[in-house]
PDB file of N, CA, C and O in Angstrom:
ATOM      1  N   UNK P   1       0.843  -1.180   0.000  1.00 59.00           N
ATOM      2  CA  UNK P   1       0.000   0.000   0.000  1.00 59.00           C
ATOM      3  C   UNK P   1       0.887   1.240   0.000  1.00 59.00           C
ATOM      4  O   UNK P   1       1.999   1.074   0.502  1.00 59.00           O
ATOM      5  N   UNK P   2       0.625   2.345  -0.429  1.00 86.00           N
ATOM      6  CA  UNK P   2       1.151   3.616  -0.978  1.00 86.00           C
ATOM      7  C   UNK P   2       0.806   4.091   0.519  1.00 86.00           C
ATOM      8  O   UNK P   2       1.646   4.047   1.418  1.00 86.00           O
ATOM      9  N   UNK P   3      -0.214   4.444   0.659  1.00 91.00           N
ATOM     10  CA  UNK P   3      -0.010   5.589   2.243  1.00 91.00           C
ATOM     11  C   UNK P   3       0.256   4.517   3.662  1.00 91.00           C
ATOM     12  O   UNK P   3      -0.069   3.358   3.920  1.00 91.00           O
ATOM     13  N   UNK P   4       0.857   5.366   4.234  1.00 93.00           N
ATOM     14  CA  UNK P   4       1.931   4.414   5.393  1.00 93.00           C
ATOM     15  C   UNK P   4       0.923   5.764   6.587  1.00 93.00           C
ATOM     16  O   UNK P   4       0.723   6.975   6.677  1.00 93.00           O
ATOM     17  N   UNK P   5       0.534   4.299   7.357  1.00 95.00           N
ATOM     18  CA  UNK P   5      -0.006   4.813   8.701  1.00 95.00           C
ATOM     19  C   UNK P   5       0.898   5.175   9.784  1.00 95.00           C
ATOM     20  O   UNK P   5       1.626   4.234  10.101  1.00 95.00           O
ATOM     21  N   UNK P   6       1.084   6.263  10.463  1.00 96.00           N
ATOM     22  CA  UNK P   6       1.964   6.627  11.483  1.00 96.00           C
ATOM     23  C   UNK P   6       1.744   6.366  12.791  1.00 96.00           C
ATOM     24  O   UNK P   6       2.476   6.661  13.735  1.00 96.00           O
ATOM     25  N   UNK P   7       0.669   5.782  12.810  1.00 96.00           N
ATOM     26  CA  UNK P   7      -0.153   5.588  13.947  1.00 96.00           C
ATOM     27  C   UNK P   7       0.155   5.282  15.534  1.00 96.00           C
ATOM     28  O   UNK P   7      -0.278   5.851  16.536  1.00 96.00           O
ATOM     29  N   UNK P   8       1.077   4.154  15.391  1.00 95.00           N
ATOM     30  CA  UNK P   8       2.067   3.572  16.356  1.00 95.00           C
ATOM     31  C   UNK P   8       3.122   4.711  16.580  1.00 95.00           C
ATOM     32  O   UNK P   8       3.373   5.076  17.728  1.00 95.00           O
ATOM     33  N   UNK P   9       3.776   5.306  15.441  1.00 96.00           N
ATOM     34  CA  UNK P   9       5.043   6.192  16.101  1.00 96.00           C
ATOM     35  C   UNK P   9       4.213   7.516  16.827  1.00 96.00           C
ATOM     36  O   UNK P   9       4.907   8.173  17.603  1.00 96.00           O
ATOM     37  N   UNK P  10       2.636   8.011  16.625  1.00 97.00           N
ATOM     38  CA  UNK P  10       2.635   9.245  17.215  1.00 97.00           C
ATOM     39  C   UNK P  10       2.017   8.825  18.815  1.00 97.00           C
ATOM     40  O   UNK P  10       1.852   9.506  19.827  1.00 97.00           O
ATOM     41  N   UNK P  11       1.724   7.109  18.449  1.00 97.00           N
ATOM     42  CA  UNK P  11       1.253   7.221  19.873  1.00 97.00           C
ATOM     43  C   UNK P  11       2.210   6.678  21.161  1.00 97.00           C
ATOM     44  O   UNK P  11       1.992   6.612  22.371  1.00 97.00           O
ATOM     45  N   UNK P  12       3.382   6.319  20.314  1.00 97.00           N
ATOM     46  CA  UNK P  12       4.544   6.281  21.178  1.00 97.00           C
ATOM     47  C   UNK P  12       5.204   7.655  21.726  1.00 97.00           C
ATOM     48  O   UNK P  12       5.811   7.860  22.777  1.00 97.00           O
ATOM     49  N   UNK P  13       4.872   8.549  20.628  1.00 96.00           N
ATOM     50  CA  UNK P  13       5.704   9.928  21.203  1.00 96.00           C
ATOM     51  C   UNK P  13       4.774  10.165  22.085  1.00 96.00           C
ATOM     52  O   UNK P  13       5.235  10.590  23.145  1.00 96.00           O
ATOM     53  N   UNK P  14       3.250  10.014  22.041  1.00 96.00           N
ATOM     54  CA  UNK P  14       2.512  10.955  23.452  1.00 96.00           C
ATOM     55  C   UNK P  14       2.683   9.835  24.421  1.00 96.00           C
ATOM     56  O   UNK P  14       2.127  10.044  25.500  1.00 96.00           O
ATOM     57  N   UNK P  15       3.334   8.658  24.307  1.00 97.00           N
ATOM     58  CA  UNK P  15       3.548   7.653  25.769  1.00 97.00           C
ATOM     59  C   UNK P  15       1.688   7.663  25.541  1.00 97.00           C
ATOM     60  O   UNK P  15       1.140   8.140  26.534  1.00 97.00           O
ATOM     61  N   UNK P  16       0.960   7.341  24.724  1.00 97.00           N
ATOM     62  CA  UNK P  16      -0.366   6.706  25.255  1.00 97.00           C
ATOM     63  C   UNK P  16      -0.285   5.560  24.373  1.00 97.00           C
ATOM     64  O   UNK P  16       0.463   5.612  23.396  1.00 97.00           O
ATOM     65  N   UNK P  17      -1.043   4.432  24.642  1.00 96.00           N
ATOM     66  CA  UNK P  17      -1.427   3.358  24.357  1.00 96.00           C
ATOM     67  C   UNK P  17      -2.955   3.291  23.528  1.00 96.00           C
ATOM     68  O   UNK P  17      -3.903   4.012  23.839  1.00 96.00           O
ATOM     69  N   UNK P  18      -2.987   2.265  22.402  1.00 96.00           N
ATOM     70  CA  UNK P  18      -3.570   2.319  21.654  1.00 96.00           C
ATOM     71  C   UNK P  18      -5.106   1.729  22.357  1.00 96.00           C
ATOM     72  O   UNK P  18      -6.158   2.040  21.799  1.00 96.00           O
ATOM     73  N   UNK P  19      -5.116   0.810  23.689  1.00 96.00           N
ATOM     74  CA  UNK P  19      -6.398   0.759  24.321  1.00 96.00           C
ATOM     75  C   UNK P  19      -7.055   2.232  24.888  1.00 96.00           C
ATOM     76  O   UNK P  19      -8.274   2.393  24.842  1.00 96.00           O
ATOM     77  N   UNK P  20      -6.049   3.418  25.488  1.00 97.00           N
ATOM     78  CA  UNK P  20      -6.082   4.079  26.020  1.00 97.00           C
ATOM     79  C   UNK P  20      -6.769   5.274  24.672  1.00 97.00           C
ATOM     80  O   UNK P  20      -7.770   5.954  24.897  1.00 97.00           O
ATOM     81  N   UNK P  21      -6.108   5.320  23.496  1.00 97.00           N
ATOM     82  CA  UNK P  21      -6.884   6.124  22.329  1.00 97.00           C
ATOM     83  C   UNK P  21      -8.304   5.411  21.951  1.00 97.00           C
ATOM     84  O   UNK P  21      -8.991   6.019  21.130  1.00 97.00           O
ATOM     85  N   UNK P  22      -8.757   4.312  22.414  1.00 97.00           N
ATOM     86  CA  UNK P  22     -10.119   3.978  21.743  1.00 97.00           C
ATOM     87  C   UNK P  22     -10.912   4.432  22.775  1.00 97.00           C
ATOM     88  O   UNK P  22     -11.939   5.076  22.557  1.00 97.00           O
ATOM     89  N   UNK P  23     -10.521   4.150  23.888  1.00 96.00           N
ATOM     90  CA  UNK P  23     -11.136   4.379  25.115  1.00 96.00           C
ATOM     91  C   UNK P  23     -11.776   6.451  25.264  1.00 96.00           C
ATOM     92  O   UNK P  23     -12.785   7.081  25.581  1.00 96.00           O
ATOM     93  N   UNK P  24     -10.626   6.655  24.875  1.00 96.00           N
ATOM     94  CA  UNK P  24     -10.908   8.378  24.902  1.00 96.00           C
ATOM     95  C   UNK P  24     -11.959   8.691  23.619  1.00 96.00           C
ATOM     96  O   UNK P  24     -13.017   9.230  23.943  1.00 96.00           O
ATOM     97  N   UNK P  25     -11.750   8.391  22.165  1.00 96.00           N
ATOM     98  CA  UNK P  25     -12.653   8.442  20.869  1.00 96.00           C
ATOM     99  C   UNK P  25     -13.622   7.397  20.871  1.00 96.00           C
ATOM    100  O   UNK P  25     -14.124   7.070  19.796  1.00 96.00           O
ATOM    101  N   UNK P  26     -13.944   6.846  21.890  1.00 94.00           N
ATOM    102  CA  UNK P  26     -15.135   5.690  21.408  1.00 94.00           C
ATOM    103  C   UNK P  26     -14.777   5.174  20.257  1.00 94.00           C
ATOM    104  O   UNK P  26     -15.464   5.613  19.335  1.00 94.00           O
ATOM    105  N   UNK P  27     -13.907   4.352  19.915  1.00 95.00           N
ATOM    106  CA  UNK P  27     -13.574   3.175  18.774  1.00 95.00           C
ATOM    107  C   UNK P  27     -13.235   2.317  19.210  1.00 95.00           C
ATOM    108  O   UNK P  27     -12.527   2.363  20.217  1.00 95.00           O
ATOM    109  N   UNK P  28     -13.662   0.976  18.533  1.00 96.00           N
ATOM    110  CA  UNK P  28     -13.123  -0.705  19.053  1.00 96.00           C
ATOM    111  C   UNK P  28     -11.505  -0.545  18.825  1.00 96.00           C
ATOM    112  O   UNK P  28     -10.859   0.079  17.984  1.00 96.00           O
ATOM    113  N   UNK P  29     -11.173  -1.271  19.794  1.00 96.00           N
ATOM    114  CA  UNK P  29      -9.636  -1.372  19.869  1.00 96.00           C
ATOM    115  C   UNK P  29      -9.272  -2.661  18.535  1.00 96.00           C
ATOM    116  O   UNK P  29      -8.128  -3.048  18.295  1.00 96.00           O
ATOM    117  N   UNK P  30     -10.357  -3.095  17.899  1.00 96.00           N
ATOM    118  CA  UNK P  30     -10.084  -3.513  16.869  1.00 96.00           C
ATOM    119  C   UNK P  30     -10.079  -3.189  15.388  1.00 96.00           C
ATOM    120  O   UNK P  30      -9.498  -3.771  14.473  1.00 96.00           O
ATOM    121  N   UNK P  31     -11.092  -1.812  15.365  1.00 95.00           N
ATOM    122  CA  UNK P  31     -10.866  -1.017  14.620  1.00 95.00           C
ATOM    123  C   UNK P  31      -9.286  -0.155  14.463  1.00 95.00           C
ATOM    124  O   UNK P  31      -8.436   0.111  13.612  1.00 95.00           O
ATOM    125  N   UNK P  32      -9.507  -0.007  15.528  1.00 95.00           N
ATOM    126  CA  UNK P  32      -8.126   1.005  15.591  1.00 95.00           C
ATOM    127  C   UNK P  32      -6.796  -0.200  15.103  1.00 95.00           C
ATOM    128  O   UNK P  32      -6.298  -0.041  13.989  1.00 95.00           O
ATOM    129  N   UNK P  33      -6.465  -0.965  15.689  1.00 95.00           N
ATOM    130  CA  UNK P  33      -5.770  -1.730  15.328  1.00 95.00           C
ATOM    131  C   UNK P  33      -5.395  -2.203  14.123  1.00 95.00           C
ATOM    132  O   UNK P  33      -4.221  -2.216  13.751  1.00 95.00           O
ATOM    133  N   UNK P  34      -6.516  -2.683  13.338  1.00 95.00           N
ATOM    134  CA  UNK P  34      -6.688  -2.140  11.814  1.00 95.00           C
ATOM    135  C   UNK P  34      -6.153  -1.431  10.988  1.00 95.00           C
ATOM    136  O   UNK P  34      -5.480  -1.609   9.973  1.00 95.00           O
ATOM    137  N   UNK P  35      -6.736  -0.148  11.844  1.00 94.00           N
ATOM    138  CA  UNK P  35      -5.538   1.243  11.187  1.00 94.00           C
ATOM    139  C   UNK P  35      -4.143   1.173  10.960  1.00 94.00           C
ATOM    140  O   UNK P  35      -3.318   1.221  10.047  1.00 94.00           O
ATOM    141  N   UNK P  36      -4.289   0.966  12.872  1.00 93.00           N
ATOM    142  CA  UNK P  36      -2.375   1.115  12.895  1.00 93.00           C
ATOM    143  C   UNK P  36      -1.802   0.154  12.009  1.00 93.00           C
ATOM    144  O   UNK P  36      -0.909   0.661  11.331  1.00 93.00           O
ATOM    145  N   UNK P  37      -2.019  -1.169  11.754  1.00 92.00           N
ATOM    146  CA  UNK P  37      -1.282  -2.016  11.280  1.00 92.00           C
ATOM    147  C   UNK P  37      -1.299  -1.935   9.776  1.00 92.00           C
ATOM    148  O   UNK P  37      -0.710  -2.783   9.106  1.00 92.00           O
ATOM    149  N   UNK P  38      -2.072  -0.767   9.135  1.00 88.00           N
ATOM    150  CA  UNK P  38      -2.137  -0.719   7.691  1.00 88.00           C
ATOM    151  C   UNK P  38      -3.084  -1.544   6.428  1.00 88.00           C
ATOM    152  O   UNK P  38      -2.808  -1.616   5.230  1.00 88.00           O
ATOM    153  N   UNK P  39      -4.383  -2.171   7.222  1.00 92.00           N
ATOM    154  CA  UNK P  39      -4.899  -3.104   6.481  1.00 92.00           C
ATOM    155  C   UNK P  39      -6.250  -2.305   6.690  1.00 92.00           C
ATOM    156  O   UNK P  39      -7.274  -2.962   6.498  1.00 92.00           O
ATOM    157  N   UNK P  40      -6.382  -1.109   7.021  1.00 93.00           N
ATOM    158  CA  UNK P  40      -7.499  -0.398   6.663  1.00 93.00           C
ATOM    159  C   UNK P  40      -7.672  -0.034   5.304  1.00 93.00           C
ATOM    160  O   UNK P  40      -6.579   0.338   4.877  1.00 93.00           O
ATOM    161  N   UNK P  41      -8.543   0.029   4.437  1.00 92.00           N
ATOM    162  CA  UNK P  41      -9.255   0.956   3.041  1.00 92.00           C
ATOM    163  C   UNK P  41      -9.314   1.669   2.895  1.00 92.00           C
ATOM    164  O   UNK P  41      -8.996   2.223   1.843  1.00 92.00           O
ATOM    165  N   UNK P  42     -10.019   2.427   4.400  1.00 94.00           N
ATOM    166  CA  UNK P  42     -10.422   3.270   4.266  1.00 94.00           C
ATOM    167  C   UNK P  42     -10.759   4.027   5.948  1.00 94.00           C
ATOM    168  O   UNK P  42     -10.882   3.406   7.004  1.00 94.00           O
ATOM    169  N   UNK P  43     -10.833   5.309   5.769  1.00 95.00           N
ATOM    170  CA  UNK P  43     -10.980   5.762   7.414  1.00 95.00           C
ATOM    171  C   UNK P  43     -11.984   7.209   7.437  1.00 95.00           C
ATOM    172  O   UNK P  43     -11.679   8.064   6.606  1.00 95.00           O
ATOM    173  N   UNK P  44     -12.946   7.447   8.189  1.00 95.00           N
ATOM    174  CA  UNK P  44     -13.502   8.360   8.383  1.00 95.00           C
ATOM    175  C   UNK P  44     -13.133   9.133   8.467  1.00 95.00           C
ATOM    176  O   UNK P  44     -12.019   9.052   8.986  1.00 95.00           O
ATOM    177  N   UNK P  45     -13.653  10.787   8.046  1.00 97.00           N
ATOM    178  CA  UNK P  45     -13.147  12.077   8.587  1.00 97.00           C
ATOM    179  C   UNK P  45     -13.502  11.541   9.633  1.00 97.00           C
ATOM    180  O   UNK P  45     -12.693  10.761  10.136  1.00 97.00           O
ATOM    181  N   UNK P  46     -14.630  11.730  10.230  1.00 96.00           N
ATOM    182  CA  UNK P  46     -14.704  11.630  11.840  1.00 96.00           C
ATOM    183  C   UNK P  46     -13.978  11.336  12.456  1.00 96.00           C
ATOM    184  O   UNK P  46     -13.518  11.936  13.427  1.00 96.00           O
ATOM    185  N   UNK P  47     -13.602   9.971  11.880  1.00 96.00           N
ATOM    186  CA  UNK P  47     -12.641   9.135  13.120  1.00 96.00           C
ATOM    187  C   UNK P  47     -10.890   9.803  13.040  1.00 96.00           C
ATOM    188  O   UNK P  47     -10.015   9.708  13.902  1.00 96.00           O
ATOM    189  N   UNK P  48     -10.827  10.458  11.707  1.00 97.00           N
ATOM    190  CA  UNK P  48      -9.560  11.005  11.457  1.00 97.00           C
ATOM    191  C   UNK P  48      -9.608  12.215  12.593  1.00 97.00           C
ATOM    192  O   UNK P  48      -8.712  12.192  13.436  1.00 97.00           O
ATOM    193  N   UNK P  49     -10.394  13.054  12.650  1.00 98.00           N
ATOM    194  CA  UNK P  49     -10.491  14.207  13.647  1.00 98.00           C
ATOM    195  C   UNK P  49     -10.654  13.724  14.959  1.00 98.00           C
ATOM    196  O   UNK P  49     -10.111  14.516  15.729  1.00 98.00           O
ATOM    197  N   UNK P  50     -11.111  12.869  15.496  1.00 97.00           N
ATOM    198  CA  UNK P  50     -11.002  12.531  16.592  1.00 97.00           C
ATOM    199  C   UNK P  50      -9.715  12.072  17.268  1.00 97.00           C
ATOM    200  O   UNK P  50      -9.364  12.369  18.409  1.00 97.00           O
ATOM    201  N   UNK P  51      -8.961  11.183  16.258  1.00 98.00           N
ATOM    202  CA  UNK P  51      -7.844  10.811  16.329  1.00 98.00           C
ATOM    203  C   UNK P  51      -6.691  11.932  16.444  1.00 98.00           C
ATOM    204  O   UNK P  51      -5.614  11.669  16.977  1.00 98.00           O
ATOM    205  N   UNK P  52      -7.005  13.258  15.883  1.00 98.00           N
ATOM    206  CA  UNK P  52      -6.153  14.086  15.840  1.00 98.00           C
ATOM    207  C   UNK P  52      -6.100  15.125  16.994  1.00 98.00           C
ATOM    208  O   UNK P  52      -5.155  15.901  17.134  1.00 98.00           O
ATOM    209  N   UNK P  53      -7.331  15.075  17.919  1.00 98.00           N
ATOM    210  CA  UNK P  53      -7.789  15.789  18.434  1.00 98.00           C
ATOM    211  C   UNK P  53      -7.817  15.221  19.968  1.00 98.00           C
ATOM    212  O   UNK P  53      -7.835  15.950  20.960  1.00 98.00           O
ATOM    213  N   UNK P  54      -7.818  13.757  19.988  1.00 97.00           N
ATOM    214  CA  UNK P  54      -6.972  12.618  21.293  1.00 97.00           C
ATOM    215  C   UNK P  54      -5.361  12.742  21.326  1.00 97.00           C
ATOM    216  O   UNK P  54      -4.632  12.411  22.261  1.00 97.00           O
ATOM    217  N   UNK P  55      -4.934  13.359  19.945  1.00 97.00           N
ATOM    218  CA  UNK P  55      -3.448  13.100  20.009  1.00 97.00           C
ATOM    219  C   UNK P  55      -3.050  14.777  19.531  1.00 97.00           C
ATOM    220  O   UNK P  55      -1.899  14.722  19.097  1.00 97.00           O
ATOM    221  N   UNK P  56      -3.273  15.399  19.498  1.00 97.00           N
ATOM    222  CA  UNK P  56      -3.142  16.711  19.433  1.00 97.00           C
ATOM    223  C   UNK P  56      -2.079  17.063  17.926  1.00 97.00           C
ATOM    224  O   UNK P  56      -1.142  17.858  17.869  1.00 97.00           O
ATOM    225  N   UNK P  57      -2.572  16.248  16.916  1.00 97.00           N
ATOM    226  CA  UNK P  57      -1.416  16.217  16.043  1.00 97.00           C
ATOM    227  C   UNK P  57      -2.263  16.273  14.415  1.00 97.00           C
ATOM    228  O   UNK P  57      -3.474  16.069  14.336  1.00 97.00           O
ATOM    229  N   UNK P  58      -1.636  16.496  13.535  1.00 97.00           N
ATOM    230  CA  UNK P  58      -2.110  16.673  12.389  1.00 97.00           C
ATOM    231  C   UNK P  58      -2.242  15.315  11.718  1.00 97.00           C
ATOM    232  O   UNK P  58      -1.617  14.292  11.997  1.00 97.00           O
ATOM    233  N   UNK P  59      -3.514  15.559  10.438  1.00 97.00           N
ATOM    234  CA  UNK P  59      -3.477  14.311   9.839  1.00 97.00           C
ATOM    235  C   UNK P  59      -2.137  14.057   8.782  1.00 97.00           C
ATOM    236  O   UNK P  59      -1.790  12.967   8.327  1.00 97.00           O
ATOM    237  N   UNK P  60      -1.696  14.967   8.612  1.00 96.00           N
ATOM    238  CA  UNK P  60      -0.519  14.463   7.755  1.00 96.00           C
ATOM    239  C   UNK P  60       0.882  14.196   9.003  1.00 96.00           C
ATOM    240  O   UNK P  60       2.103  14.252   8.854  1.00 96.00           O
ATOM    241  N   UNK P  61       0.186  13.954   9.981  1.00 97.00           N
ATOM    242  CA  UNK P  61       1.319  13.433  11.548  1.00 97.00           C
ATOM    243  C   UNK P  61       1.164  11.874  11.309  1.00 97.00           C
ATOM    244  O   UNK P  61       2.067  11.043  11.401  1.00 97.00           O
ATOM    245  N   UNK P  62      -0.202  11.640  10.973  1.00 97.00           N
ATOM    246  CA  UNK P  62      -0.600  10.220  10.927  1.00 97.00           C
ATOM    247  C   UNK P  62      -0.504   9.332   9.905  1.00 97.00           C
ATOM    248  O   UNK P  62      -0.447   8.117  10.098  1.00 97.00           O
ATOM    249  N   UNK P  63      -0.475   9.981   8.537  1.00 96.00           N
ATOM    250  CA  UNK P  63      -0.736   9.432   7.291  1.00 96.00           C
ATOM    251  C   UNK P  63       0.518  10.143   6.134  1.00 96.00           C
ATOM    252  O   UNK P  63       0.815  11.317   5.916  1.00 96.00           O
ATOM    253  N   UNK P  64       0.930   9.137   5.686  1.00 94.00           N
ATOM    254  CA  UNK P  64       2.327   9.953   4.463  1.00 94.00           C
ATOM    255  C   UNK P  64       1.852   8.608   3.182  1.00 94.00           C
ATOM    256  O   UNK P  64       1.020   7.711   3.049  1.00 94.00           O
ATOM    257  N   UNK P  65       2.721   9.067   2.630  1.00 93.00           N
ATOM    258  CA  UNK P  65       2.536   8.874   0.918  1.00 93.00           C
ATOM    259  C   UNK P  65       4.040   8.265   0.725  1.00 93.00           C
ATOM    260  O   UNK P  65       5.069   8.933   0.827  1.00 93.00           O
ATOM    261  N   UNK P  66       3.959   6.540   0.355  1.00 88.00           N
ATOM    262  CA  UNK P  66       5.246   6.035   0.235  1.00 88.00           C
ATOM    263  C   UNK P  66       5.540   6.130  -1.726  1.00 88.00           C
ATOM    264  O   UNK P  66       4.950   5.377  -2.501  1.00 88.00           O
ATOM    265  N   UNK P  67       6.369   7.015  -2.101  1.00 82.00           N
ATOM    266  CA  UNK P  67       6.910   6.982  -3.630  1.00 82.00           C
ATOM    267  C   UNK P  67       7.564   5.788  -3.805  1.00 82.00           C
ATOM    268  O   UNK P  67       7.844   5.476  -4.962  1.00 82.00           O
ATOM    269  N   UNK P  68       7.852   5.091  -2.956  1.00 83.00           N
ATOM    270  CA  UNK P  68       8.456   3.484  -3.884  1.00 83.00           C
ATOM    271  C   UNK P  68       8.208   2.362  -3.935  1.00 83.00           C
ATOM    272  O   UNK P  68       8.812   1.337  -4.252  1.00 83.00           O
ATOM    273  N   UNK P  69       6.789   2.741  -3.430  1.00 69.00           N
ATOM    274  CA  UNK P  69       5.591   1.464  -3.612  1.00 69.00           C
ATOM    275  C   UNK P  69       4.955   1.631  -4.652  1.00 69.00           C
ATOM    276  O   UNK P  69       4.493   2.719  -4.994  1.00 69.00           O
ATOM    277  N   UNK P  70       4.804   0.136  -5.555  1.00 68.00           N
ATOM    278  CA  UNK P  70       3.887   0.758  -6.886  1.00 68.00           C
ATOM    279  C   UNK P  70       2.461   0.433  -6.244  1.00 68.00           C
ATOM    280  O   UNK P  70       2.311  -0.521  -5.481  1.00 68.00           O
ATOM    281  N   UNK P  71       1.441   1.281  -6.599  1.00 59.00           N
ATOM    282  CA  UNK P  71       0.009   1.244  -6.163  1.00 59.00           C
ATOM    283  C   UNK P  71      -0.462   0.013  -6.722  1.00 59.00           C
ATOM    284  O   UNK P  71      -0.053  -0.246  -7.853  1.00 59.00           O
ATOM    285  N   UNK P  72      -1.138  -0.697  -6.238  1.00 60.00           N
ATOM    286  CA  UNK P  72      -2.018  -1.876  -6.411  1.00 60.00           C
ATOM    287  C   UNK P  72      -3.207  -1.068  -7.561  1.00 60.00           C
ATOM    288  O   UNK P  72      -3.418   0.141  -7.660  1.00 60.00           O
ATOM    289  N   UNK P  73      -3.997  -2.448  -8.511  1.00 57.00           N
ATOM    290  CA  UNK P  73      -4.793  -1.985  -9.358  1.00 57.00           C
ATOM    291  C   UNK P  73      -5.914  -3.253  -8.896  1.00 57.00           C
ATOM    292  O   UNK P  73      -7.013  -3.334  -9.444  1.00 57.00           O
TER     293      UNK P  73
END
């Protein structure tokens, strides 16, 4: 996959834990998990703003664009 989730490194810099971010945004810790590990499709604004707004950080903190992956068709 082309966009690379940051998910794990921003929630290591705030020292919170990924039970501890579902718990604050109301999301299954299996959803979220999902995310972090990169086998999501797809992700809500909602849940993107919430996420940004538990972690005080931008969506391009969370989400980048890998150039040396060829995109899947």
């Amino acid at each position: 996959m082309t966009i690379v989730v940051r998910l794990d490194e921003v929630l290591h810099a705030r020292r919170m834990t990924l039970t501890e971010l579902a718990a604050r945004i109301d999301i299954t810790l299996a959803n979220l998990s999902i995310l972090k590990t990169g086998k999501a499709k797809a992700i809500r604004f909602s849940t993107l703003e919430a996420i940004c707004a538990a972690l005080e950080c931008q969506p391009g903190d969370l989400l980048g664009f890998d150039h040396s992956v060829q995109p899947q068709e």
